[in-house]
Short mmCIF file of N, CA and C in Angstrom, two decimals:
data_model
loop_
_atom_site.label_atom_id
_atom_site.label_comp_id
_atom_site.label_asym_id
_atom_site.label_seq_id
_atom_site.Cartn_x
_atom_site.Cartn_y
_atom_site.Cartn_z
N MET L 1 0.87 -1.16 -0.04
CA MET L 1 -0.03 0.10 -0.12
C MET L 1 0.92 1.28 -0.06
N LEU L 2 0.75 2.07 -1.08
CA LEU L 2 1.45 3.30 -1.16
C LEU L 2 0.55 4.44 -0.66
N TYR L 3 1.03 5.30 0.39
CA TYR L 3 0.30 6.63 0.61
C TYR L 3 0.94 7.71 0.21
N VAL L 4 0.28 8.53 -0.50
CA VAL L 4 0.86 9.71 -1.10
C VAL L 4 0.40 11.02 -0.46
N GLY L 5 1.00 11.83 0.26
CA GLY L 5 0.50 12.91 0.97
C GLY L 5 1.58 13.57 2.00
N GLU L 6 1.22 14.55 2.49
CA GLU L 6 2.25 15.19 3.46
C GLU L 6 3.62 15.35 2.83
N ASN L 7 3.64 15.61 1.46
CA ASN L 7 4.95 15.94 0.76
C ASN L 7 5.86 14.62 0.58
N THR L 8 5.51 13.43 1.05
CA THR L 8 6.44 12.36 0.99
C THR L 8 5.62 11.17 0.85
N PRO L 9 5.80 10.33 -0.33
CA PRO L 9 5.15 9.09 -0.38
C PRO L 9 5.66 8.01 0.59
N ARG L 10 4.84 7.22 1.23
CA ARG L 10 5.20 6.27 2.19
C ARG L 10 4.52 5.01 1.91
N TRP L 11 5.32 3.85 2.02
CA TRP L 11 4.75 2.46 2.11
C TRP L 11 4.31 2.06 3.42
N GLN L 12 3.14 1.46 3.47
CA GLN L 12 2.55 0.92 4.60
C GLN L 12 3.33 -0.35 4.90
N ASP L 13 3.69 -0.48 6.27
CA ASP L 13 4.36 -1.69 6.66
C ASP L 13 3.27 -2.79 6.91
N GLY L 14 3.77 -4.13 6.87
CA GLY L 14 2.89 -5.14 7.10
C GLY L 14 2.17 -5.73 5.96
N ASP L 15 1.05 -6.24 5.85
CA ASP L 15 0.15 -6.79 4.80
C ASP L 15 -0.33 -5.74 3.94
N PRO L 16 0.23 -5.70 2.69
CA PRO L 16 -0.07 -4.64 1.82
C PRO L 16 -1.59 -4.74 1.32
N ARG L 17 -2.23 -5.85 1.71
CA ARG L 17 -3.67 -5.91 1.24
C ARG L 17 -4.58 -5.38 2.25
N ARG L 18 -4.06 -4.82 3.35
CA ARG L 18 -5.03 -4.47 4.43
C ARG L 18 -4.79 -3.08 4.71
N ILE L 19 -5.75 -2.19 4.80
CA ILE L 19 -5.74 -0.86 5.17
C ILE L 19 -5.97 -0.73 6.62
N ASP L 20 -5.01 -0.18 7.33
CA ASP L 20 -4.98 0.18 8.83
C ASP L 20 -5.68 1.48 9.02
N LEU L 21 -7.08 1.41 9.18
CA LEU L 21 -7.85 2.61 9.37
C LEU L 21 -7.63 3.30 10.78
N GLN L 22 -6.94 2.51 11.66
CA GLN L 22 -6.61 3.16 12.90
C GLN L 22 -5.27 4.07 12.81
N THR L 23 -4.56 3.91 11.72
CA THR L 23 -3.27 4.67 11.47
C THR L 23 -3.52 5.71 10.36
N TRP L 24 -4.36 5.16 9.29
CA TRP L 24 -4.46 5.97 7.92
C TRP L 24 -5.78 6.25 7.74
N ARG L 25 -5.99 7.40 7.10
CA ARG L 25 -7.41 7.77 6.69
C ARG L 25 -7.81 6.88 5.49
N VAL L 26 -9.00 6.87 5.12
CA VAL L 26 -9.55 6.18 3.88
C VAL L 26 -8.78 6.73 2.75
N PRO L 27 -8.24 5.72 1.82
CA PRO L 27 -7.78 6.33 0.59
C PRO L 27 -8.55 7.02 -0.37
N ASP L 28 -8.06 7.95 -1.13
CA ASP L 28 -8.72 8.71 -2.06
C ASP L 28 -9.07 7.84 -3.27
N LEU L 29 -8.09 6.86 -3.54
CA LEU L 29 -8.19 6.01 -4.79
C LEU L 29 -7.50 4.66 -4.42
N VAL L 30 -8.35 3.59 -4.98
CA VAL L 30 -7.78 2.21 -4.66
C VAL L 30 -7.63 1.78 -6.22
N GLY L 31 -6.69 1.07 -6.52
CA GLY L 31 -6.44 0.33 -7.74
C GLY L 31 -6.31 -1.12 -7.57
N GLU L 32 -6.87 -1.91 -8.49
CA GLU L 32 -6.58 -3.27 -8.61
C GLU L 32 -6.05 -3.78 -9.83
N ILE L 33 -4.88 -4.54 -9.79
CA ILE L 33 -4.55 -5.04 -11.04
C ILE L 33 -5.02 -6.50 -11.27
N SER L 34 -5.75 -6.67 -12.25
CA SER L 34 -6.65 -7.93 -12.37
C SER L 34 -6.09 -8.90 -13.46
N ASP L 35 -5.70 -10.12 -13.03
CA ASP L 35 -5.30 -11.06 -14.04
C ASP L 35 -6.41 -12.15 -14.06
N THR L 36 -6.46 -12.83 -12.92
CA THR L 36 -7.42 -14.03 -12.77
C THR L 36 -8.56 -13.58 -11.85
N THR L 37 -8.57 -12.33 -11.30
CA THR L 37 -9.62 -12.03 -10.33
C THR L 37 -10.61 -10.89 -10.85
N LEU L 38 -10.63 -10.62 -12.13
CA LEU L 38 -11.49 -9.66 -12.77
C LEU L 38 -12.93 -9.54 -12.28
N ALA L 39 -13.50 -10.68 -12.25
CA ALA L 39 -14.97 -10.74 -11.86
C ALA L 39 -15.06 -10.40 -10.48
N SER L 40 -14.29 -10.91 -9.46
CA SER L 40 -14.34 -10.48 -8.11
C SER L 40 -14.04 -8.99 -8.00
N ASP L 41 -12.90 -8.42 -8.69
CA ASP L 41 -12.58 -7.03 -8.56
C ASP L 41 -13.73 -6.29 -9.05
N LEU L 42 -14.57 -6.52 -9.98
CA LEU L 42 -15.74 -5.68 -10.54
C LEU L 42 -16.85 -5.92 -9.68
N ASP L 43 -16.92 -6.93 -8.71
CA ASP L 43 -18.07 -7.09 -7.87
C ASP L 43 -17.84 -6.93 -6.53
N GLU L 44 -17.28 -8.09 -5.91
CA GLU L 44 -17.15 -7.99 -4.48
C GLU L 44 -16.17 -6.85 -4.08
N GLN L 45 -15.07 -6.73 -4.54
CA GLN L 45 -14.17 -5.57 -4.26
C GLN L 45 -14.77 -4.35 -4.44
N LYS L 46 -15.41 -4.03 -5.48
CA LYS L 46 -16.05 -2.74 -5.72
C LYS L 46 -17.06 -2.43 -4.49
N HIS L 47 -17.91 -3.46 -4.17
CA HIS L 47 -18.82 -3.16 -3.03
C HIS L 47 -18.09 -2.92 -1.79
N LEU L 48 -16.96 -3.67 -1.46
CA LEU L 48 -16.22 -3.49 -0.28
C LEU L 48 -15.70 -1.99 -0.22
N TYR L 49 -15.02 -1.54 -1.26
CA TYR L 49 -14.52 -0.23 -1.36
C TYR L 49 -15.64 0.92 -1.15
N GLU L 50 -16.80 0.52 -1.82
CA GLU L 50 -17.84 1.39 -1.72
C GLU L 50 -18.38 1.61 -0.37
N ALA L 51 -18.49 0.54 0.39
CA ALA L 51 -18.95 0.41 1.79
C ALA L 51 -17.96 1.33 2.72
N LEU L 52 -16.53 1.18 2.34
CA LEU L 52 -15.56 1.88 3.07
C LEU L 52 -15.57 3.38 2.93
N GLY L 53 -16.29 3.81 1.71
CA GLY L 53 -16.37 5.23 1.43
C GLY L 53 -15.26 5.67 0.58
N ILE L 54 -14.54 4.80 -0.12
CA ILE L 54 -13.45 5.10 -0.92
C ILE L 54 -14.07 5.77 -2.28
N PRO L 55 -13.60 7.08 -2.47
CA PRO L 55 -14.23 7.94 -3.52
C PRO L 55 -13.91 7.49 -5.06
N GLU L 56 -12.83 6.69 -5.17
CA GLU L 56 -12.51 6.27 -6.52
C GLU L 56 -11.99 4.91 -6.60
N TYR L 57 -12.26 4.17 -7.52
CA TYR L 57 -11.82 2.75 -7.51
C TYR L 57 -11.47 2.52 -9.01
N TRP L 58 -10.29 1.97 -9.27
CA TRP L 58 -9.86 1.55 -10.66
C TRP L 58 -9.58 0.14 -10.65
N VAL L 59 -9.95 -0.51 -11.89
CA VAL L 59 -9.56 -1.97 -12.03
C VAL L 59 -8.81 -1.99 -13.34
N ILE L 60 -7.72 -2.51 -13.38
CA ILE L 60 -6.83 -2.78 -14.54
C ILE L 60 -6.86 -4.11 -14.92
N ASP L 61 -7.54 -4.50 -16.15
CA ASP L 61 -7.68 -5.73 -16.68
C ASP L 61 -6.63 -5.96 -17.58
N VAL L 62 -5.60 -6.67 -17.12
CA VAL L 62 -4.25 -6.85 -17.95
C VAL L 62 -4.64 -7.90 -19.20
N LYS L 63 -5.48 -8.78 -19.02
CA LYS L 63 -5.73 -9.70 -20.16
C LYS L 63 -6.41 -8.90 -21.22
N GLY L 64 -7.51 -8.28 -20.80
CA GLY L 64 -8.35 -7.45 -21.89
C GLY L 64 -7.81 -6.13 -22.27
N GLU L 65 -6.69 -5.64 -21.43
CA GLU L 65 -6.10 -4.47 -21.75
C GLU L 65 -7.11 -3.22 -21.72
N ARG L 66 -7.78 -3.22 -20.60
CA ARG L 66 -8.74 -2.17 -20.37
C ARG L 66 -8.68 -1.71 -18.91
N VAL L 67 -9.12 -0.61 -18.67
CA VAL L 67 -9.25 0.14 -17.35
C VAL L 67 -10.59 0.42 -16.96
N PHE L 68 -11.13 0.07 -15.83
CA PHE L 68 -12.41 0.36 -15.48
C PHE L 68 -12.28 1.33 -14.27
N ALA L 69 -13.01 2.38 -14.35
CA ALA L 69 -12.81 3.48 -13.42
C ALA L 69 -14.24 3.80 -12.79
N PHE L 70 -14.37 3.75 -11.51
CA PHE L 70 -15.64 4.01 -10.76
C PHE L 70 -15.39 5.16 -9.80
N GLN L 71 -16.37 6.09 -9.85
CA GLN L 71 -16.30 7.19 -8.95
C GLN L 71 -17.64 7.00 -8.06
N ILE L 72 -17.29 6.79 -6.66
CA ILE L 72 -18.28 6.44 -5.84
C ILE L 72 -18.82 7.71 -5.17
N LYS L 73 -20.19 7.85 -5.24
CA LYS L 73 -20.91 9.00 -4.61
C LYS L 73 -21.36 8.51 -3.24
N SER L 74 -21.80 9.53 -2.53
CA SER L 74 -22.27 9.08 -1.08
C SER L 74 -23.33 8.17 -1.20
N ALA L 75 -24.22 8.18 -2.16
CA ALA L 75 -25.37 7.31 -2.25
C ALA L 75 -25.09 6.01 -2.92
N GLY L 76 -23.77 5.76 -3.43
CA GLY L 76 -23.47 4.56 -4.29
C GLY L 76 -22.52 4.93 -5.28
N ALA L 77 -22.32 3.79 -6.15
CA ALA L 77 -21.30 3.91 -7.24
C ALA L 77 -21.98 4.39 -8.49
N VAL L 78 -21.13 5.09 -9.33
CA VAL L 78 -21.46 5.47 -10.60
C VAL L 78 -21.32 4.39 -11.66
#
């Protein structure tokens, strides 16, 4: 997990798949690089990030060479 802010990018220690909300604020953007997990990234992961209030979520489909970008509004995803 790479955090950018306060003038210096910093990598989160520990498991990079977990966001420590006790230490860090909710990210402004989350990106997933999908090879074999595209269906999950476009469904379960999207709903998880939506529930956490993350305002923007990108999925990079490496096999299909596409990028899916979602902007999450307060009432749900676009």
